[in-house]
Amino acid sequence: EPEVTQTPSHQVTQMGQEVILRCVPISNHLYFYWYRQILGQKVEFLVSFYNNEISEKSEIFDDQFSVERPDGSNFTLKIRSTKLEDSAMYFCASRSGANVLTFGAGSRLTVL
Amino acid sequence: GENVEQHPSTLSVQEGDSAVIKCTYSDSASNYFPWYKQELGKRPQLIIDIRSNVGEKKDQRIAVTLNKTAKHFSLHITETQPEDSAVYFCAAIPHDYKLSFGAGTTVTVRA
C-alpha cells in the first residue's frame, strides 16, 4: 500500500536553530499538507500546498515557517528559528483529488 | 473556517460494551467526515469516513452516522475489544479542503 514517508523520525535541536522536516508524499497525489500535534493535544492544521504554491495556511504558520517542493518528490517544512513551543509531532499528509487524506508516520521535534 | 467540537474527551468502557463519540461541525458546506484512530506515538489512521450524501455507514464493528440538518455526526464502536483503546479524532472537510480535527476522545476498554 502506498505510504507517505517522513524523515527524520525524531530531531532534537537547540532553540534558535533552523530545522527542515522532509516528506515524500504518495506519488500520484496532488495536494500536500503539514499538521502539528503538541503532546496530548489535537492535530492542528498548518498549511496546504497545491500546484507548487501554498493554498491555505493557519495562524500558526507564521513567518518562521516555510514549505517547499524542491523536486518532483519531496515536500519540506522549514522552521527558521525554532522556539521551545515548536516542540511537537509534525505530520505530513497528502491526497489525490478525492478527499481521503493519508498521513505520514510523523517527525517528532524536540526543541531544547 | 470550520470548527469541530468533539465529546466526550475521555471514555472508559467495559470490554464487549459499545462506545459512542459525538462531533458537531459549524460549516454547512462541509461534505466529508473522516474518523481517525491514533495509538500512542503513532500517526492518525483513517478507520471510517462518511460523505454528506449518506446518513449512515457501517464497517464490521464500527459505524458512523451523519445528521446534516443538525450538523452532527457520531462514531459507534460495538463489542469493544482492548485493541480499540486509542485516541479517536473526528474531522470535517469544508469546501476549501482544510481538514479540521476535533479535540480527540481517549477511549479505554477495560478487560
PDB file of C-alpha atoms in Angstrom:
ATOM      1  CA  GLU A   1       0.000   0.000   0.000  1.00  0.00           C
ATOM      2  CA  PRO A   2       1.422   3.447  -0.900  1.00  0.00           C
ATOM      3  CA  GLU A   3       2.763   5.420   2.057  1.00  0.00           C
ATOM      4  CA  VAL A   4       3.697   8.952   2.931  1.00  0.00           C
ATOM      5  CA  THR A   5       7.290   8.879   4.162  1.00  0.00           C
ATOM      6  CA  GLN A   6       8.716  11.357   6.652  1.00  0.00           C
ATOM      7  CA  THR A   7      12.252  11.992   7.827  1.00  0.00           C
ATOM      8  CA  PRO A   8      13.683  12.330  10.368  1.00  0.00           C
ATOM      9  CA  SER A   9      11.510  10.384  12.771  1.00  0.00           C
ATOM     10  CA  HIS A  10      12.919  12.380  15.670  1.00  0.00           C
ATOM     11  CA  GLN A  11      15.017  15.530  15.744  1.00  0.00           C
ATOM     12  CA  VAL A  12      16.424  17.315  18.748  1.00  0.00           C
ATOM     13  CA  THR A  13      17.572  20.880  18.220  1.00  0.00           C
ATOM     14  CA  GLN A  14      18.623  23.911  20.183  1.00  0.00           C
ATOM     15  CA  MET A  15      16.325  26.907  20.401  1.00  0.00           C
ATOM     16  CA  GLY A  16      17.045  29.365  17.586  1.00  0.00           C
ATOM     17  CA  GLN A  17      18.307  26.717  15.170  1.00  0.00           C
ATOM     18  CA  GLU A  18      16.789  26.026  11.774  1.00  0.00           C
ATOM     19  CA  VAL A  19      15.056  22.726  11.191  1.00  0.00           C
ATOM     20  CA  ILE A  20      13.951  21.081   7.957  1.00  0.00           C
ATOM     21  CA  LEU A  21      11.442  18.258   8.063  1.00  0.00           C
ATOM     22  CA  ARG A  22      11.116  16.179   4.948  1.00  0.00           C
ATOM     23  CA  CYS A  23       8.209  14.335   3.427  1.00  0.00           C
ATOM     24  CA  VAL A  24       7.737  12.187   0.362  1.00  0.00           C
ATOM     25  CA  PRO A  25       4.022  12.185  -0.481  1.00  0.00           C
ATOM     26  CA  ILE A  26       2.322   9.391  -2.364  1.00  0.00           C
ATOM     27  CA  SER A  27       3.465   9.682  -5.955  1.00  0.00           C
ATOM     28  CA  ASN A  28       0.178  10.426  -7.720  1.00  0.00           C
ATOM     29  CA  HIS A  29      -1.151  12.767  -5.055  1.00  0.00           C
ATOM     30  CA  LEU A  30      -1.620  16.428  -5.846  1.00  0.00           C
ATOM     31  CA  TYR A  31      -2.379  18.053  -2.506  1.00  0.00           C
ATOM     32  CA  PHE A  32       0.059  18.205   0.367  1.00  0.00           C
ATOM     33  CA  TYR A  33      -0.367  19.223   3.970  1.00  0.00           C
ATOM     34  CA  TRP A  34       1.535  19.757   7.163  1.00  0.00           C
ATOM     35  CA  TYR A  35      -0.132  19.280  10.522  1.00  0.00           C
ATOM     36  CA  ARG A  36       1.224  19.656  14.025  1.00  0.00           C
ATOM     37  CA  GLN A  37       0.330  17.828  17.203  1.00  0.00           C
ATOM     38  CA  ILE A  38       1.616  19.071  20.533  1.00  0.00           C
ATOM     39  CA  LEU A  39       1.856  16.234  23.037  1.00  0.00           C
ATOM     40  CA  GLY A  40      -1.580  15.331  24.374  1.00  0.00           C
ATOM     41  CA  GLN A  41      -3.407  17.781  22.145  1.00  0.00           C
ATOM     42  CA  LYS A  42      -5.317  17.569  18.912  1.00  0.00           C
ATOM     43  CA  VAL A  43      -3.890  17.579  15.431  1.00  0.00           C
ATOM     44  CA  GLU A  44      -3.692  21.170  14.113  1.00  0.00           C
ATOM     45  CA  PHE A  45      -3.617  22.291  10.511  1.00  0.00           C
ATOM     46  CA  LEU A  46      -0.538  24.267   9.478  1.00  0.00           C
ATOM     47  CA  VAL A  47      -0.520  24.596   5.716  1.00  0.00           C
ATOM     48  CA  SER A  48      -1.793  23.116   2.474  1.00  0.00           C
ATOM     49  CA  PHE A  49       0.075  23.117  -0.811  1.00  0.00           C
ATOM     50  CA  TYR A  50      -1.151  22.586  -4.346  1.00  0.00           C
ATOM     51  CA  ASN A  51       0.269  23.289  -7.760  1.00  0.00           C
ATOM     52  CA  ASN A  52       3.571  24.443  -6.289  1.00  0.00           C
ATOM     53  CA  GLU A  53       2.122  27.076  -4.053  1.00  0.00           C
ATOM     54  CA  ILE A  54       0.518  27.475  -0.647  1.00  0.00           C
ATOM     55  CA  SER A  55      -3.258  27.258  -0.913  1.00  0.00           C
ATOM     56  CA  GLU A  56      -4.142  27.734   2.756  1.00  0.00           C
ATOM     57  CA  LYS A  57      -2.286  28.392   5.976  1.00  0.00           C
ATOM     58  CA  SER A  58      -3.297  28.711   9.601  1.00  0.00           C
ATOM     59  CA  GLU A  59      -2.390  31.418  12.077  1.00  0.00           C
ATOM     60  CA  ILE A  60       0.223  29.039  13.490  1.00  0.00           C
ATOM     61  CA  PHE A  61       2.086  29.152  10.176  1.00  0.00           C
ATOM     62  CA  ASP A  62       3.856  32.467  10.688  1.00  0.00           C
ATOM     63  CA  ASP A  63       6.960  33.901   9.034  1.00  0.00           C
ATOM     64  CA  GLN A  64       9.158  31.375  10.829  1.00  0.00           C
ATOM     65  CA  PHE A  65       7.643  28.595   8.753  1.00  0.00           C
ATOM     66  CA  SER A  66       8.026  27.867   5.072  1.00  0.00           C
ATOM     67  CA  VAL A  67       7.273  24.975   2.768  1.00  0.00           C
ATOM     68  CA  GLU A  68       8.883  23.925  -0.441  1.00  0.00           C
ATOM     69  CA  ARG A  69       8.641  21.263  -3.050  1.00  0.00           C
ATOM     70  CA  PRO A  70      12.241  21.313  -4.247  1.00  0.00           C
ATOM     71  CA  ASP A  71      11.830  18.467  -6.728  1.00  0.00           C
ATOM     72  CA  GLY A  72       9.143  16.141  -8.001  1.00  0.00           C
ATOM     73  CA  SER A  73       9.013  14.001  -4.904  1.00  0.00           C
ATOM     74  CA  ASN A  74       9.953  15.879  -1.727  1.00  0.00           C
ATOM     75  CA  PHE A  75       7.838  18.294   0.292  1.00  0.00           C
ATOM     76  CA  THR A  76       9.652  20.087   3.086  1.00  0.00           C
ATOM     77  CA  LEU A  77       8.718  22.139   6.115  1.00  0.00           C
ATOM     78  CA  LYS A  78      11.333  24.585   7.359  1.00  0.00           C
ATOM     79  CA  ILE A  79      11.293  26.301  10.708  1.00  0.00           C
ATOM     80  CA  ARG A  80      13.796  29.144  10.576  1.00  0.00           C
ATOM     81  CA  SER A  81      14.453  29.858  14.230  1.00  0.00           C
ATOM     82  CA  THR A  82      12.932  27.247  16.472  1.00  0.00           C
ATOM     83  CA  LYS A  83      11.241  28.105  19.750  1.00  0.00           C
ATOM     84  CA  LEU A  84      10.504  25.856  22.701  1.00  0.00           C
ATOM     85  CA  GLU A  85       6.830  25.857  21.788  1.00  0.00           C
ATOM     86  CA  ASP A  86       7.622  24.389  18.372  1.00  0.00           C
ATOM     87  CA  SER A  87       8.234  21.066  20.101  1.00  0.00           C
ATOM     88  CA  ALA A  88       5.592  18.761  18.660  1.00  0.00           C
ATOM     89  CA  MET A  89       4.940  15.891  16.300  1.00  0.00           C
ATOM     90  CA  TYR A  90       4.738  17.156  12.742  1.00  0.00           C
ATOM     91  CA  PHE A  91       2.667  15.122  10.320  1.00  0.00           C
ATOM     92  CA  CYS A  92       2.831  15.383   6.573  1.00  0.00           C
ATOM     93  CA  ALA A  93      -0.224  14.251   4.620  1.00  0.00           C
ATOM     94  CA  SER A  94      -1.240  14.008   1.016  1.00  0.00           C
ATOM     95  CA  ARG A  95      -4.290  13.225  -1.054  1.00  0.00           C
ATOM     96  CA  SER A  96      -5.307  12.808  -4.649  1.00  0.00           C
ATOM     97  CA  GLY A  97      -8.326  14.616  -5.999  1.00  0.00           C
ATOM     98  CA  ALA A  98     -10.521  12.620  -3.634  1.00  0.00           C
ATOM     99  CA  ASN A  99     -10.942  13.652  -0.018  1.00  0.00           C
ATOM    100  CA  VAL A 100      -9.105  10.804   1.679  1.00  0.00           C
ATOM    101  CA  LEU A 101      -6.031  12.091   3.463  1.00  0.00           C
ATOM    102  CA  THR A 102      -3.075   9.796   4.089  1.00  0.00           C
ATOM    103  CA  PHE A 103      -0.717  10.701   6.908  1.00  0.00           C
ATOM    104  CA  GLY A 104       2.950  10.005   7.288  1.00  0.00           C
ATOM    105  CA  ALA A 105       4.314   8.492  10.486  1.00  0.00           C
ATOM    106  CA  GLY A 106       5.348  11.896  11.768  1.00  0.00           C
ATOM    107  CA  SER A 107       8.533  13.682  12.748  1.00  0.00           C
ATOM    108  CA  ARG A 108       8.955  14.392  16.427  1.00  0.00           C
ATOM    109  CA  LEU A 109      10.696  17.720  17.010  1.00  0.00           C
ATOM    110  CA  THR A 110      12.182  18.478  20.404  1.00  0.00           C
ATOM    111  CA  VAL A 111      13.482  21.999  20.950  1.00  0.00           C
ATOM    112  CA  LEU A 112      15.784  22.449  23.936  1.00  0.00           C
TER     113      LEU A 112
ATOM    114  CA  GLY B   1     -13.324  28.386   8.977  1.00  0.00           C
ATOM    115  CA  GLU B   2     -14.704  25.059  10.102  1.00  0.00           C
ATOM    116  CA  ASN B   3     -14.964  24.406  13.843  1.00  0.00           C
ATOM    117  CA  VAL B   4     -15.336  20.826  15.040  1.00  0.00           C
ATOM    118  CA  GLU B   5     -16.410  20.033  18.595  1.00  0.00           C
ATOM    119  CA  GLN B   6     -15.944  16.501  19.939  1.00  0.00           C
ATOM    120  CA  HIS B   7     -17.340  14.828  23.062  1.00  0.00           C
ATOM    121  CA  PRO B   8     -16.536  13.208  25.382  1.00  0.00           C
ATOM    122  CA  SER B   9     -12.832  13.878  25.852  1.00  0.00           C
ATOM    123  CA  THR B  10     -12.397  10.551  27.655  1.00  0.00           C
ATOM    124  CA  LEU B  11     -14.454   7.389  27.546  1.00  0.00           C
ATOM    125  CA  SER B  12     -13.977   4.229  29.557  1.00  0.00           C
ATOM    126  CA  VAL B  13     -15.994   1.159  28.632  1.00  0.00           C
ATOM    127  CA  GLN B  14     -16.094  -2.460  29.682  1.00  0.00           C
ATOM    128  CA  GLU B  15     -14.900  -4.910  27.072  1.00  0.00           C
ATOM    129  CA  GLY B  16     -17.841  -6.006  24.976  1.00  0.00           C
ATOM    130  CA  ASP B  17     -19.841  -2.834  25.571  1.00  0.00           C
ATOM    131  CA  SER B  18     -20.427  -0.122  22.976  1.00  0.00           C
ATOM    132  CA  ALA B  19     -18.658   3.222  22.701  1.00  0.00           C
ATOM    133  CA  VAL B  20     -20.165   6.331  21.150  1.00  0.00           C
ATOM    134  CA  ILE B  21     -18.311   9.526  20.279  1.00  0.00           C
ATOM    135  CA  LYS B  22     -20.148  12.609  19.055  1.00  0.00           C
ATOM    136  CA  CYS B  23     -18.986  15.546  16.967  1.00  0.00           C
ATOM    137  CA  THR B  24     -20.579  18.731  15.732  1.00  0.00           C
ATOM    138  CA  TYR B  25     -19.377  20.989  12.969  1.00  0.00           C
ATOM    139  CA  SER B  26     -20.077  24.571  12.035  1.00  0.00           C
ATOM    140  CA  ASP B  27     -19.640  24.891   8.279  1.00  0.00           C
ATOM    141  CA  SER B  28     -22.729  23.664   6.472  1.00  0.00           C
ATOM    142  CA  ALA B  29     -20.627  23.347   3.311  1.00  0.00           C
ATOM    143  CA  SER B  30     -18.567  20.523   4.828  1.00  0.00           C
ATOM    144  CA  ASN B  31     -19.206  17.376   2.884  1.00  0.00           C
ATOM    145  CA  TYR B  32     -16.730  14.773   4.068  1.00  0.00           C
ATOM    146  CA  PHE B  33     -16.326  13.449   7.599  1.00  0.00           C
ATOM    147  CA  PRO B  34     -13.494  11.041   8.370  1.00  0.00           C
ATOM    148  CA  TRP B  35     -12.689   9.393  11.674  1.00  0.00           C
ATOM    149  CA  TYR B  36      -9.114   8.685  12.685  1.00  0.00           C
ATOM    150  CA  LYS B  37      -7.703   6.361  15.310  1.00  0.00           C
ATOM    151  CA  GLN B  38      -4.376   7.292  16.838  1.00  0.00           C
ATOM    152  CA  GLU B  39      -2.418   4.919  19.015  1.00  0.00           C
ATOM    153  CA  LEU B  40       0.210   6.341  21.311  1.00  0.00           C
ATOM    154  CA  GLY B  41       3.146   7.770  19.376  1.00  0.00           C
ATOM    155  CA  LYS B  42       1.742   6.780  16.011  1.00  0.00           C
ATOM    156  CA  ARG B  43       0.136   8.533  13.087  1.00  0.00           C
ATOM    157  CA  PRO B  44      -3.616   9.045  12.776  1.00  0.00           C
ATOM    158  CA  GLN B  45      -5.106   6.193  10.804  1.00  0.00           C
ATOM    159  CA  LEU B  46      -8.353   6.523   8.892  1.00  0.00           C
ATOM    160  CA  ILE B  47     -10.856   3.983  10.207  1.00  0.00           C
ATOM    161  CA  ILE B  48     -14.084   5.063   8.560  1.00  0.00           C
ATOM    162  CA  ASP B  49     -15.487   8.033   6.706  1.00  0.00           C
ATOM    163  CA  ILE B  50     -18.838   9.290   5.528  1.00  0.00           C
ATOM    164  CA  ARG B  51     -19.866  11.715   2.835  1.00  0.00           C
ATOM    165  CA  SER B  52     -22.681  14.193   3.068  1.00  0.00           C
ATOM    166  CA  ASN B  53     -24.991  12.302   0.740  1.00  0.00           C
ATOM    167  CA  VAL B  54     -25.137   9.335   3.128  1.00  0.00           C
ATOM    168  CA  GLY B  55     -26.767   9.120   6.560  1.00  0.00           C
ATOM    169  CA  GLU B  56     -25.057   6.042   7.904  1.00  0.00           C
ATOM    170  CA  LYS B  57     -22.151   3.783   7.092  1.00  0.00           C
ATOM    171  CA  LYS B  58     -21.006   0.589   8.746  1.00  0.00           C
ATOM    172  CA  ASP B  59     -17.820  -1.435   8.622  1.00  0.00           C
ATOM    173  CA  GLN B  60     -17.869  -4.523  10.849  1.00  0.00           C
ATOM    174  CA  ARG B  61     -17.941  -3.232  14.450  1.00  0.00           C
ATOM    175  CA  ILE B  62     -17.638   0.415  13.501  1.00  0.00           C
ATOM    176  CA  ALA B  63     -20.441   2.640  12.266  1.00  0.00           C
ATOM    177  CA  VAL B  64     -20.790   6.338  11.636  1.00  0.00           C
ATOM    178  CA  THR B  65     -23.993   8.369  11.419  1.00  0.00           C
ATOM    179  CA  LEU B  66     -24.426  11.834   9.992  1.00  0.00           C
ATOM    180  CA  ASN B  67     -27.199  14.346  10.577  1.00  0.00           C
ATOM    181  CA  LYS B  68     -26.609  17.208   8.153  1.00  0.00           C
ATOM    182  CA  THR B  69     -29.558  19.230   9.388  1.00  0.00           C
ATOM    183  CA  ALA B  70     -28.256  19.253  12.937  1.00  0.00           C
ATOM    184  CA  LYS B  71     -24.619  19.322  11.777  1.00  0.00           C
ATOM    185  CA  HIS B  72     -23.521  16.428  13.903  1.00  0.00           C
ATOM    186  CA  PHE B  73     -22.015  13.026  13.310  1.00  0.00           C
ATOM    187  CA  SER B  74     -21.160  10.127  15.568  1.00  0.00           C
ATOM    188  CA  LEU B  75     -18.878   7.131  15.755  1.00  0.00           C
ATOM    189  CA  HIS B  76     -20.224   3.897  17.199  1.00  0.00           C
ATOM    190  CA  ILE B  77     -17.986   1.016  18.173  1.00  0.00           C
ATOM    191  CA  THR B  78     -19.796  -2.167  19.172  1.00  0.00           C
ATOM    192  CA  GLU B  79     -18.424  -5.173  21.068  1.00  0.00           C
ATOM    193  CA  THR B  80     -15.359  -3.209  22.118  1.00  0.00           C
ATOM    194  CA  GLN B  81     -12.049  -5.006  22.493  1.00  0.00           C
ATOM    195  CA  PRO B  82      -8.829  -3.979  24.282  1.00  0.00           C
ATOM    196  CA  GLU B  83      -7.213  -3.121  20.930  1.00  0.00           C
ATOM    197  CA  ASP B  84      -9.871  -0.457  20.430  1.00  0.00           C
ATOM    198  CA  SER B  85      -8.155   1.571  23.168  1.00  0.00           C
ATOM    199  CA  ALA B  86      -6.758   4.682  21.467  1.00  0.00           C
ATOM    200  CA  VAL B  87      -7.467   8.325  20.795  1.00  0.00           C
ATOM    201  CA  TYR B  88     -10.169   8.890  18.207  1.00  0.00           C
ATOM    202  CA  PHE B  89     -10.436  12.097  16.214  1.00  0.00           C
ATOM    203  CA  CYS B  90     -13.359  13.210  14.133  1.00  0.00           C
ATOM    204  CA  ALA B  91     -12.791  15.651  11.302  1.00  0.00           C
ATOM    205  CA  ALA B  92     -14.700  17.660   8.755  1.00  0.00           C
ATOM    206  CA  ILE B  93     -13.666  18.903   5.366  1.00  0.00           C
ATOM    207  CA  PRO B  94     -15.319  22.069   4.097  1.00  0.00           C
ATOM    208  CA  HIS B  95     -15.102  23.434   0.597  1.00  0.00           C
ATOM    209  CA  ASP B  96     -11.507  24.595   0.998  1.00  0.00           C
ATOM    210  CA  TYR B  97     -10.385  21.047   1.823  1.00  0.00           C
ATOM    211  CA  LYS B  98      -8.738  22.283   5.034  1.00  0.00           C
ATOM    212  CA  LEU B  99      -9.437  19.298   7.226  1.00  0.00           C
ATOM    213  CA  SER B 100     -10.343  20.386  10.767  1.00  0.00           C
ATOM    214  CA  PHE B 101      -9.993  17.894  13.610  1.00  0.00           C
ATOM    215  CA  GLY B 102     -11.951  17.568  16.797  1.00  0.00           C
ATOM    216  CA  ALA B 103     -10.032  17.637  20.067  1.00  0.00           C
ATOM    217  CA  GLY B 104      -9.992  13.857  20.352  1.00  0.00           C
ATOM    218  CA  THR B 105     -11.541  11.228  22.603  1.00  0.00           C
ATOM    219  CA  THR B 106      -9.345   8.903  24.619  1.00  0.00           C
ATOM    220  CA  VAL B 107     -11.083   5.551  24.674  1.00  0.00           C
ATOM    221  CA  THR B 108     -10.056   2.971  27.262  1.00  0.00           C
ATOM    222  CA  VAL B 109     -11.502  -0.524  27.033  1.00  0.00           C
ATOM    223  CA  ARG B 110     -11.344  -2.318  30.385  1.00  0.00           C
ATOM    224  CA  ALA B 111     -10.795  -6.054  30.225  1.00  0.00           C
TER     225      ALA B 111
END
